[in-house]
């Protein structure tokens, strides 16, 4: 763990055990989420990335240990107060039939209202800003279920932006998007971090993008954390081999200086053809 | 930021326009419900005008008119209005909570559960009054919980829930028929009141209990209107937005089932009103507007209109439930066909 004594932390886990029924997924994880930074959770499929993110957003109860928000167990805080501080975009949210983009985004204001609504100017501004930041102003009246995958994903991100939380957790916000949209979404999150100081923690599959866009990376493998640290500390050839069981070469991106993972040549059509020819 | 309030952004203009339409349409529906109720009072063997109705209300009408209006027609119209609203509101809250128009309590077996409990209480245990009533409410609640539990899968409810509910409803209806066959002649008459939707017995003594329960049910659900809307985004998103999901679901189910059981006890199950009201409100108001009041008003209009048609246009004494079935049945078939085409 890198030293983070100077950083403030609002959300952290202490010896947290997570799982479903008798089946443990994460055992004894201690994690401090530094404020104002962008973090990425990486790890192989099914290792518990979504499970951890859900627990951090109190969507899943802990089996033991605790998750603390501002020093208090998150499960003991009023859920509406938590919703003003921590926002979560689940992995595959369900979109109600024929809801329009702006009505979906407006739902993000829910935690800021009392029982009877009481919509005001601040809410209008928040919704408009979220639509603008996600480039959806022109699609605001379209039904979400008629949009492309990338636009739909941005509509859901816009809902999270309208929620105006200090901490934002996103589960695979770039999955199903083409490369341009992936970069657009990550640019948007980076800008949000810069302009509002929002703390971001997201699950990403692409190690190269995680390296480009995250201040710190948490790598999970079965049972818990495999590594925590800056991208260049975490993403090494040994790491990729032990966590992803993949032989690779890790180089530096010539422009950003961040790690780039390239699988070794044996994982290629040319190498496999050559091998088949050699055997024949 | 612009300081002038006249320069509203396109989003806030659209939102205001939607809100204005929402209030206007809801208001118009409530006025419409009152108008058809007045029509129900005025029509009959003798046709009375508004002046007769007001005279009867302030006690200055002649005896025959006063009796006809105050003792016969007024309670009937009021019960039709109140119970229609109760059916409509309960239907809307179930359909919204479960995210499926087919998930209305009359289709997924909740009404059937209340009925079977009531019929068993009457024919087997000889209960009546409050005890009978409590058992019926309990039957509705247990059925609601059973259907939800049987169809629960990672919190995702949908067509599966509806199919399970329809299965449970047929099972319970079979049990009810069996109970009726075994029952004493005398009990059958009492039990029949639970099973056929009819306003023929409506009286002033029905107005207060039904009215209070629908008013209380409406107020409870109205405080949860936004929560209900956010629940449509799924368990995780709703929790993330600060909704206590399980508590909200339980409150909505319990309040709706109690209200529904009380109105069902009053008029019998008037077919398809719960099922039709919400979708009609959604058509008029837009799909994602809280439409509890509008659904209630539409429920009232449907029941009162069906009662007018059943009494005056159809020959003989057709129970009001038969009229609503004539409309609701085809709509159900069309919707189910649509769902099946889309794939279960
Ligand atoms: N609701 C659930 N019930 C039981 N097991 C689950 C549930 N959700 C996930 N799991 C299991 O927990 C493990 C971790 O899942 P998850 O956190 O979704 O992994 P990922 O890292 O791919 O996001 C997997 O083995 C998965 O099968
Ligand atoms: Mg996942």
XYZ file of C-alpha atoms and ligand atoms in Angstrom:
652
model
C 0.000 0.000 0.000
C 1.367 3.401 -0.903
C 1.489 6.002 1.840
C -1.652 8.073 1.882
C -1.373 9.726 5.246
C -1.753 13.228 3.809
C -4.899 12.329 1.898
C -8.372 12.612 3.270
C -10.563 9.542 3.180
C -14.344 9.481 3.522
C -15.075 5.928 2.444
C -13.102 2.925 3.643
C -13.405 -0.748 4.469
C -12.048 -2.429 7.579
C -11.402 -6.191 7.502
C -14.448 -6.589 5.360
C -15.749 -10.033 4.396
C -18.186 -10.213 1.493
C -20.023 -13.072 -0.108
C -23.335 -14.670 -0.903
C -24.588 -17.219 1.587
C -21.772 -19.508 2.681
C -19.716 -18.664 -0.346
C -16.963 -16.144 0.511
C -15.897 -13.776 -2.272
C -13.737 -11.200 -0.513
C -12.044 -11.921 2.810
C -10.630 -9.341 5.179
C -10.165 -6.422 2.797
C -8.801 -3.128 4.143
C -9.236 -0.380 1.603
C -9.087 3.386 1.907
C -10.528 5.355 -0.976
C -8.576 8.586 -1.325
C -10.747 11.658 -1.779
C -10.604 13.557 -5.022
C -8.827 10.775 -6.898
C -9.843 8.370 -9.632
C -9.490 4.694 -8.790
C -9.960 1.639 -10.971
C -10.791 -1.881 -9.838
C -9.410 -4.564 -12.142
C -9.369 -8.335 -11.969
C -10.519 -11.438 -13.801
C -14.213 -12.192 -14.370
C -16.077 -13.312 -11.290
C -13.381 -12.257 -8.811
C -15.731 -9.962 -6.911
C -15.333 -6.503 -8.428
C -19.067 -5.853 -8.627
C -19.524 -7.428 -5.215
C -17.071 -4.969 -3.666
C -18.591 -1.979 -5.432
C -22.101 -2.961 -4.317
C -20.932 -3.318 -0.733
C -19.249 0.097 -0.863
C -22.592 1.552 -1.952
C -24.508 -0.374 0.803
C -26.372 -2.408 -1.838
C -24.955 -5.582 -0.296
C -24.592 -6.167 3.457
C -21.141 -7.108 4.726
C -20.690 -10.541 6.314
C -18.226 -9.164 8.838
C -15.932 -6.188 9.225
C -17.237 -2.768 8.320
C -17.592 -0.184 5.632
C -17.263 3.303 7.005
C -18.429 6.568 5.526
C -17.055 9.550 7.434
C -16.196 7.172 10.246
C -19.653 5.646 10.634
C -20.882 2.255 9.461
C -22.585 2.941 6.141
C -25.369 0.474 6.936
C -26.320 2.477 10.026
C -26.627 5.808 8.205
C -29.964 6.967 6.769
C -29.954 5.683 3.197
C -31.084 9.036 1.836
C -28.142 10.853 3.453
C -25.772 8.275 1.984
C -27.364 8.873 -1.430
C -26.355 12.528 -1.233
C -22.697 11.534 -0.782
C -22.243 8.247 -2.641
C -23.680 7.560 -6.090
C -23.581 4.182 -7.826
C -24.106 3.125 -11.403
C -24.751 -0.645 -11.302
C -23.336 -2.988 -13.925
C -26.443 -3.423 -16.043
C -29.165 -1.111 -14.800
C -32.698 -1.859 -15.956
C -34.285 0.901 -18.005
C -38.054 1.165 -17.673
C -39.879 0.944 -20.963
C -40.220 4.175 -22.942
C -38.843 6.539 -20.295
C -37.316 9.651 -21.856
C -33.686 10.594 -21.305
C -34.499 13.708 -19.316
C -37.027 11.925 -17.123
C -34.486 9.217 -16.365
C -31.842 11.808 -15.543
C -34.303 13.710 -13.353
C -34.631 10.600 -11.147
C -31.080 11.338 -10.029
C -32.465 14.222 -7.973
C -34.532 11.878 -5.811
C -32.274 11.916 -2.723
C -32.418 15.721 -2.612
C -36.190 15.823 -2.222
C -38.651 15.289 0.589
C -41.769 13.184 0.432
C -43.699 15.415 -1.931
C -41.038 16.332 -4.435
C -40.577 20.066 -4.246
C -38.604 20.437 -7.450
C -36.762 23.738 -7.730
C -34.287 25.695 -9.805
C -31.288 23.774 -8.443
C -32.821 20.548 -9.741
C -33.426 21.990 -13.204
C -29.839 23.198 -13.318
C -28.473 19.843 -12.173
C -30.428 17.938 -14.817
C -29.439 20.345 -17.588
C -25.803 20.267 -16.595
C -25.809 16.459 -16.548
C -27.408 16.365 -19.996
C -24.890 18.862 -21.334
C -21.841 17.135 -19.860
C -22.895 13.822 -21.354
C -23.685 15.401 -24.716
C -27.333 14.381 -24.484
C -29.035 17.786 -24.610
C -30.285 17.127 -28.129
C -31.526 13.654 -27.259
C -33.204 14.713 -24.013
C -36.737 13.890 -25.133
C -35.891 10.585 -26.832
C -36.947 7.323 -25.200
C -33.916 5.678 -23.617
C -34.811 2.278 -25.082
C -34.514 3.683 -28.616
C -30.915 4.848 -28.100
C -27.693 3.110 -29.055
C -25.754 1.284 -26.338
C -23.310 4.144 -25.950
C -26.002 6.792 -25.690
C -27.928 4.687 -23.206
C -24.823 4.295 -21.069
C -24.323 8.049 -21.145
C -27.941 8.584 -20.098
C -27.311 6.450 -17.012
C -24.082 8.286 -16.288
C -26.042 11.525 -16.602
C -28.423 10.259 -13.905
C -25.435 9.730 -11.617
C -24.092 13.192 -12.435
C -27.450 14.790 -11.645
C -27.284 13.128 -8.238
C -24.358 15.443 -7.409
C -22.515 13.121 -5.077
C -19.020 13.639 -3.769
C -18.159 9.997 -4.429
C -19.183 8.154 -7.571
C -18.927 4.385 -8.013
C -19.337 2.959 -11.515
C -19.461 -0.698 -12.489
C -18.001 -1.203 -15.961
C -19.099 2.152 -17.363
C -17.306 1.460 -20.646
C -18.400 -2.100 -21.396
C -20.321 -2.491 -24.672
C -18.992 0.819 -25.975
C -16.767 1.224 -29.004
C -13.323 2.696 -28.459
C -14.343 6.269 -29.158
C -17.243 6.118 -26.704
C -15.053 4.421 -24.102
C -12.643 7.314 -24.274
C -15.488 9.826 -24.264
C -16.943 8.345 -21.091
C -13.558 8.255 -19.390
C -12.778 11.817 -20.484
C -16.111 12.864 -19.040
C -15.354 11.206 -15.706
C -11.879 12.750 -15.623
C -13.363 16.193 -16.309
C -15.886 15.629 -13.537
C -13.037 14.761 -11.200
C -11.142 17.885 -12.213
C -14.050 20.339 -12.175
C -16.024 19.094 -9.168
C -13.322 17.168 -7.358
C -15.569 14.103 -7.447
C -13.954 10.964 -6.080
C -14.386 8.202 -8.647
C -14.005 4.465 -8.269
C -14.839 2.349 -11.280
C -14.570 -1.219 -12.435
C -12.669 -1.387 -15.727
C -11.698 -4.376 -17.815
C -9.124 -2.735 -19.997
C -5.822 -2.507 -18.098
C -4.451 0.043 -20.544
C -7.393 2.386 -20.106
C -7.281 1.874 -16.343
C -3.621 2.901 -16.451
C -4.403 5.982 -18.519
C -7.303 7.265 -16.460
C -6.765 6.165 -12.870
C -4.654 7.677 -10.099
C -4.657 4.323 -8.359
C -5.591 0.761 -9.138
C -6.976 -1.990 -6.948
C -6.423 -5.429 -8.419
C -8.636 -8.193 -7.078
C -8.183 -11.914 -7.370
C -10.042 -14.730 -5.659
C -10.418 -13.870 -2.004
C -9.198 -10.296 -1.933
C -6.716 -7.660 -3.017
C -3.817 -8.742 -5.201
C -2.281 -5.279 -5.398
C -3.029 -1.634 -4.687
C -1.030 1.314 -5.950
C -0.379 3.637 -8.818
C -0.777 2.143 -12.314
C 2.957 1.856 -12.873
C 3.417 0.166 -9.496
C 0.608 -2.337 -10.049
C 0.652 -3.166 -13.751
C 3.737 -5.313 -14.286
C 4.432 -8.450 -16.294
C 4.519 -10.547 -13.119
C 1.228 -9.051 -12.008
C -0.525 -9.824 -15.301
C 0.820 -13.380 -15.190
C -0.251 -14.074 -11.615
C -3.633 -12.340 -11.639
C -4.812 -12.864 -15.209
C -2.699 -15.976 -16.014
C -1.448 -14.269 -19.121
C 2.083 -13.898 -20.461
C 2.505 -10.364 -21.654
C 4.921 -7.574 -22.251
C 4.392 -4.347 -20.317
C 5.750 -1.252 -22.028
C 5.200 2.466 -21.562
C 2.834 4.442 -23.719
C 5.097 6.811 -25.634
C 2.703 9.742 -25.087
C 1.301 9.249 -21.598
C 4.077 7.227 -20.030
C 1.467 4.878 -18.519
C 1.807 1.078 -18.665
C 0.597 -0.721 -21.788
C -0.058 -4.462 -21.630
C 0.570 -6.397 -24.833
C -0.067 -10.158 -24.798
C 2.929 -12.148 -26.016
C 3.069 -13.064 -29.679
C 1.979 -16.667 -29.071
C -1.581 -15.292 -28.664
C -1.974 -14.330 -32.300
C -3.325 -15.796 -35.491
C 0.069 -15.694 -37.173
C 1.789 -17.573 -34.338
C -0.963 -20.194 -34.133
C -0.868 -20.768 -37.919
C 2.902 -21.109 -37.827
C 2.594 -23.601 -34.958
C -0.020 -25.633 -36.847
C 2.164 -25.691 -39.983
C 5.181 -26.766 -37.919
C 3.218 -29.666 -36.388
C 1.878 -30.841 -39.775
C -26.415 32.150 -14.965
C -29.300 34.255 -16.223
C -31.039 36.227 -13.545
C -34.271 36.798 -15.416
C -36.847 34.150 -14.659
C -38.492 34.698 -18.042
C -35.530 33.104 -19.799
C -36.156 29.508 -18.947
C -34.038 26.802 -20.448
C -35.598 24.334 -22.890
C -35.507 21.566 -20.306
C -37.244 23.544 -17.633
C -39.822 24.784 -20.144
C -40.595 21.225 -21.168
C -40.773 20.135 -17.548
C -43.162 22.941 -16.677
C -45.314 22.157 -19.685
C -45.473 18.487 -18.679
C -46.380 19.445 -15.140
C -49.131 21.799 -16.276
C -50.593 19.156 -18.595
C -50.389 16.702 -15.746
C -52.427 18.870 -13.389
C -54.934 19.823 -16.070
C -55.545 16.238 -17.174
C -55.764 14.945 -13.609
C -58.144 17.760 -12.676
C -60.276 17.097 -15.750
C -60.496 13.395 -14.875
C -61.626 14.150 -11.324
C -64.262 16.563 -12.640
C -65.254 13.883 -15.162
C -65.721 11.334 -12.375
C -67.987 13.753 -10.480
C -69.980 14.512 -13.628
C -70.658 10.855 -14.452
C -71.584 10.242 -10.807
C -74.130 13.066 -11.008
C -75.393 11.560 -14.236
C -75.768 8.225 -12.444
C -77.874 9.942 -9.764
C -79.996 11.793 -12.276
C -80.793 8.859 -14.592
C -83.386 6.238 -13.821
C -87.080 5.476 -14.007
C -87.565 9.133 -13.119
C -84.933 11.513 -14.531
C -83.861 14.223 -12.092
C -82.106 17.474 -12.890
C -79.257 19.080 -10.980
C -81.782 21.274 -9.138
C -83.602 18.170 -7.844
C -80.316 16.702 -6.673
C -79.348 19.875 -4.823
C -82.830 20.141 -3.346
C -82.555 16.567 -2.101
C -79.149 17.325 -0.629
C -80.346 20.309 1.386
C -83.534 18.593 2.417
C -86.054 20.678 0.467
C -87.103 18.065 -2.100
C -90.502 16.332 -1.949
C -90.588 12.928 -0.203
C -90.544 10.617 -3.219
C -87.732 12.496 -4.950
C -85.746 12.790 -1.755
C -86.054 9.066 -1.044
C -85.146 8.062 -4.547
C -82.118 10.340 -4.684
C -80.831 10.162 -1.111
C -81.600 6.545 -0.240
C -81.255 4.746 -3.543
C -79.215 6.537 -6.134
C -76.780 8.703 -4.179
C -75.248 5.908 -2.071
C -75.002 3.726 -5.140
C -73.205 6.421 -7.145
C -70.908 7.252 -4.221
C -70.009 3.614 -3.623
C -69.351 3.199 -7.351
C -67.084 6.235 -7.338
C -65.202 5.353 -4.167
C -64.704 1.706 -4.971
C -63.771 2.472 -8.562
C -61.080 4.800 -7.239
C -59.863 2.110 -4.852
C -59.630 -0.482 -7.632
C -57.857 1.978 -9.917
C -55.317 3.120 -7.322
C -54.509 -0.409 -6.152
C -54.096 -1.515 -9.770
C -51.790 1.368 -10.581
C -49.570 0.802 -7.565
C -49.180 -2.917 -8.314
C -48.549 -2.373 -12.002
C -45.952 0.285 -11.243
C -44.266 -1.580 -8.407
C -43.901 -4.698 -10.536
C -43.219 -2.873 -13.777
C -45.859 -4.743 -15.741
C -49.390 -3.772 -16.790
C -50.483 -7.375 -16.444
C -49.452 -7.352 -12.776
C -52.716 -5.903 -11.526
C -54.197 -7.509 -8.423
C -57.282 -8.846 -10.196
C -55.110 -10.767 -12.661
C -52.326 -12.075 -10.453
C -54.551 -13.704 -7.868
C -54.660 -11.180 -5.028
C -58.377 -10.607 -5.403
C -58.790 -14.377 -5.745
C -56.840 -14.818 -2.494
C -59.097 -12.406 -0.625
C -62.129 -14.167 -2.088
C -61.089 -17.683 -1.192
C -60.328 -16.605 2.367
C -63.692 -14.874 2.641
C -65.658 -17.757 1.145
C -63.903 -20.296 3.371
C -64.617 -18.121 6.415
C -68.284 -17.905 5.543
C -68.963 -21.450 4.406
C -66.630 -23.420 6.671
C -66.095 -21.296 9.773
C -69.282 -19.241 9.774
C -67.451 -15.962 10.331
C -68.977 -12.567 9.689
C -68.330 -8.886 10.286
C -64.858 -7.720 11.259
C -63.436 -11.215 11.639
C -64.533 -12.131 8.128
C -63.085 -8.920 6.886
C -59.752 -9.432 8.611
C -59.461 -12.911 7.145
C -60.152 -11.564 3.642
C -57.439 -8.901 3.987
C -55.086 -11.579 5.309
C -55.926 -13.806 2.330
C -55.067 -10.999 -0.066
C -51.771 -10.253 1.701
C -50.713 -13.898 1.928
C -51.449 -14.391 -1.763
C -49.490 -11.256 -2.686
C -46.500 -12.470 -0.655
C -46.769 -16.000 -2.052
C -46.867 -14.825 -5.660
C -43.913 -12.496 -5.087
C -41.916 -15.217 -3.305
C -42.673 -17.833 -5.972
C -41.561 -15.598 -8.813
C -38.619 -13.858 -7.143
C -35.378 -14.184 -9.039
C -32.606 -11.739 -8.159
C -35.299 -9.210 -7.458
C -36.295 -9.121 -11.109
C -40.007 -9.395 -11.543
C -41.770 -9.361 -14.834
C -43.633 -11.704 -17.070
C -42.619 -14.564 -14.788
C -44.417 -12.889 -11.930
C -47.544 -12.454 -14.017
C -47.582 -16.075 -15.169
C -47.131 -17.337 -11.616
C -49.900 -14.966 -10.509
C -52.301 -16.145 -13.183
C -51.589 -19.739 -12.156
C -52.192 -18.943 -8.498
C -55.407 -17.111 -9.396
C -56.836 -20.121 -11.277
C -55.877 -22.445 -8.449
C -57.558 -20.218 -5.864
C -60.646 -19.771 -8.027
C -60.926 -23.551 -8.304
C -60.773 -23.819 -4.510
C -63.460 -21.140 -4.239
C -65.757 -23.035 -6.628
C -65.228 -26.218 -4.666
C -66.091 -24.433 -1.397
C -69.236 -23.000 -2.974
C -70.384 -26.420 -4.160
C -70.026 -27.859 -0.661
C -71.620 -24.895 1.092
C -75.100 -24.523 2.624
C -77.680 -22.711 0.568
C -77.779 -19.852 3.065
C -74.006 -19.385 3.106
C -73.866 -19.466 -0.664
C -75.931 -16.321 -0.799
C -73.633 -14.457 1.560
C -70.558 -15.747 -0.215
C -71.885 -14.783 -3.612
C -71.695 -11.166 -2.558
C -67.905 -11.588 -2.440
C -67.710 -13.171 -5.825
C -69.831 -11.027 -8.096
C -69.164 -7.389 -8.652
C -72.452 -5.629 -8.081
C -73.634 -2.254 -6.850
C -77.225 -3.407 -6.354
C -76.834 -3.643 -2.568
C -74.880 -0.410 -2.129
C -76.105 1.623 0.842
C -75.045 4.539 3.017
C -73.511 2.156 5.519
C -70.956 1.188 2.855
C -69.933 4.741 2.059
C -67.968 5.628 5.192
C -65.774 2.509 5.554
C -64.964 2.376 1.843
C -64.492 6.149 1.642
C -62.161 6.297 4.625
C -60.057 3.377 3.456
C -59.677 4.733 -0.068
C -58.826 8.198 1.269
C -56.234 6.830 3.702
C -54.836 4.461 1.072
C -54.577 7.289 -1.419
C -52.790 9.574 1.035
C -50.287 6.867 2.018
C -49.512 6.028 -1.587
C -49.367 9.685 -2.627
C -46.537 10.283 -0.159
C -44.721 7.431 -1.887
C -45.441 8.450 -5.471
C -41.850 9.447 -6.233
C -40.466 6.429 -4.441
C -42.723 4.236 -6.557
C -41.325 5.847 -9.688
C -37.717 5.390 -8.593
C -38.404 1.727 -7.771
C -39.000 1.185 -11.474
C -35.273 1.657 -12.020
C -34.570 -1.606 -10.192
C -33.497 -2.541 -6.686
C -29.868 -1.443 -6.949
C -30.452 1.915 -8.573
C -33.331 2.702 -6.234
C -31.207 1.874 -3.182
C -28.405 3.988 -4.604
C -30.890 6.863 -4.878
C -31.767 6.604 -1.220
C -34.902 4.440 -1.279
C -35.373 1.850 1.461
C -36.470 -0.627 -1.126
C -37.816 -3.485 0.949
C -39.644 -1.242 3.359
C -41.157 0.730 0.464
C -42.278 -2.442 -1.333
C -43.891 -3.819 1.804
C -45.695 -0.575 2.597
C -46.996 -0.256 -0.958
C -48.182 -3.877 -1.125
C -49.807 -3.814 2.323
C -51.573 -0.475 1.819
C -52.812 -1.463 -1.641
C -54.024 -4.886 -0.558
C -55.889 -3.550 2.484
C -57.562 -0.856 0.414
C -58.374 -3.321 -2.330
C -59.804 -5.871 0.084
C -62.065 -3.260 1.653
C -63.480 -2.087 -1.663
C -63.801 -5.690 -2.831
C -65.712 -6.509 0.338
C -68.041 -3.620 -0.466
C -68.933 -4.296 -4.100
C -67.415 -7.665 -4.902
C -64.588 -7.843 -7.417
C -65.577 -5.600 -10.314
C -63.620 -7.215 -13.097
C -60.739 -5.495 -14.854
C -61.063 -2.035 -13.258
C -57.707 -2.388 -11.486
C -56.184 -3.666 -14.671
C -57.501 -0.946 -17.006
C -57.148 2.256 -14.964
C -53.363 2.583 -14.757
C -52.647 2.020 -18.456
C -55.379 4.494 -19.434
C -53.868 7.067 -17.064
C -50.425 6.406 -18.544
C -51.834 6.952 -22.031
C -53.304 10.286 -21.022
C -50.484 11.583 -18.831
C -47.381 9.998 -20.298
C -45.728 6.846 -19.116
C -43.520 8.104 -16.362
C -45.663 10.539 -14.453
C -46.928 9.716 -10.995
C -50.588 9.052 -11.788
C -52.161 7.774 -8.601
C -54.958 10.352 -8.540
C -55.580 10.022 -12.270
C -55.783 6.221 -12.033
C -58.260 6.571 -9.180
C -60.399 9.002 -11.174
C -60.363 6.687 -14.178
C -61.358 3.754 -11.964
C -64.304 5.835 -10.734
C -65.333 6.795 -14.233
C -65.163 3.196 -15.461
C -67.260 1.798 -12.612
C -69.850 4.574 -12.682
C -70.201 4.450 -16.471
C -70.417 0.666 -16.435
C -73.108 0.947 -13.765
C -75.078 3.444 -15.834
C -74.896 1.186 -18.868
C -75.717 -1.913 -16.849
C -78.750 -0.266 -15.257
C -80.245 1.662 -18.114
C -78.913 0.628 -21.486
C -78.582 -3.111 -21.058
C -81.911 -4.858 -20.700
C -82.555 -6.546 -17.385
C -80.335 -6.384 -14.319
C -76.838 -6.934 -15.550
C -74.236 -6.804 -12.737
C -71.725 -4.039 -13.270
C -68.835 -6.535 -13.313
C -70.230 -8.102 -16.473
C -70.081 -4.729 -18.230
C -66.470 -4.091 -17.182
C -65.533 -7.606 -18.335
C -66.937 -6.896 -21.769
C -64.409 -4.080 -22.117
C -61.547 -5.472 -20.032
C -61.486 -8.997 -21.476
C -60.568 -7.971 -25.023
C -57.949 -5.492 -23.745
C -56.354 -8.249 -21.669
C -56.245 -10.565 -24.676
C -54.626 -7.854 -26.811
C -52.014 -7.050 -24.170
C -51.164 -10.698 -23.483
C -50.868 -11.338 -27.216
C -48.504 -8.362 -27.429
C -46.380 -9.603 -24.529
C -46.183 -13.109 -25.964
C -45.156 -11.771 -29.349
C -42.359 -9.791 -27.702
C -41.247 -12.987 -25.980
C -41.634 -14.085 -22.391
N -26.459 -12.570 -6.310
C -25.480 -13.499 -6.245
N -25.707 -14.669 -5.603
C -24.737 -15.619 -5.530
N -23.525 -15.490 -6.076
C -23.243 -14.353 -6.741
C -24.210 -13.306 -6.860
N -23.658 -12.295 -7.578
C -22.412 -12.697 -7.877
N -22.157 -13.934 -7.390
C -20.902 -14.683 -7.500
O -19.894 -13.946 -6.840
C -18.703 -13.982 -7.571
C -18.232 -12.580 -7.844
O -19.160 -11.924 -8.670
P -18.968 -10.445 -9.179
O -18.659 -9.582 -8.025
O -20.175 -10.092 -9.973
O -17.705 -10.593 -10.131
P -17.047 -9.549 -11.132
O -15.664 -9.382 -10.630
O -17.056 -10.196 -12.480
O -17.835 -8.291 -11.101
C -18.978 -14.784 -8.827
O -18.489 -16.084 -8.630
C -20.458 -14.783 -8.947
O -20.895 -15.975 -9.532
Mg -19.029 -7.356 -12.494
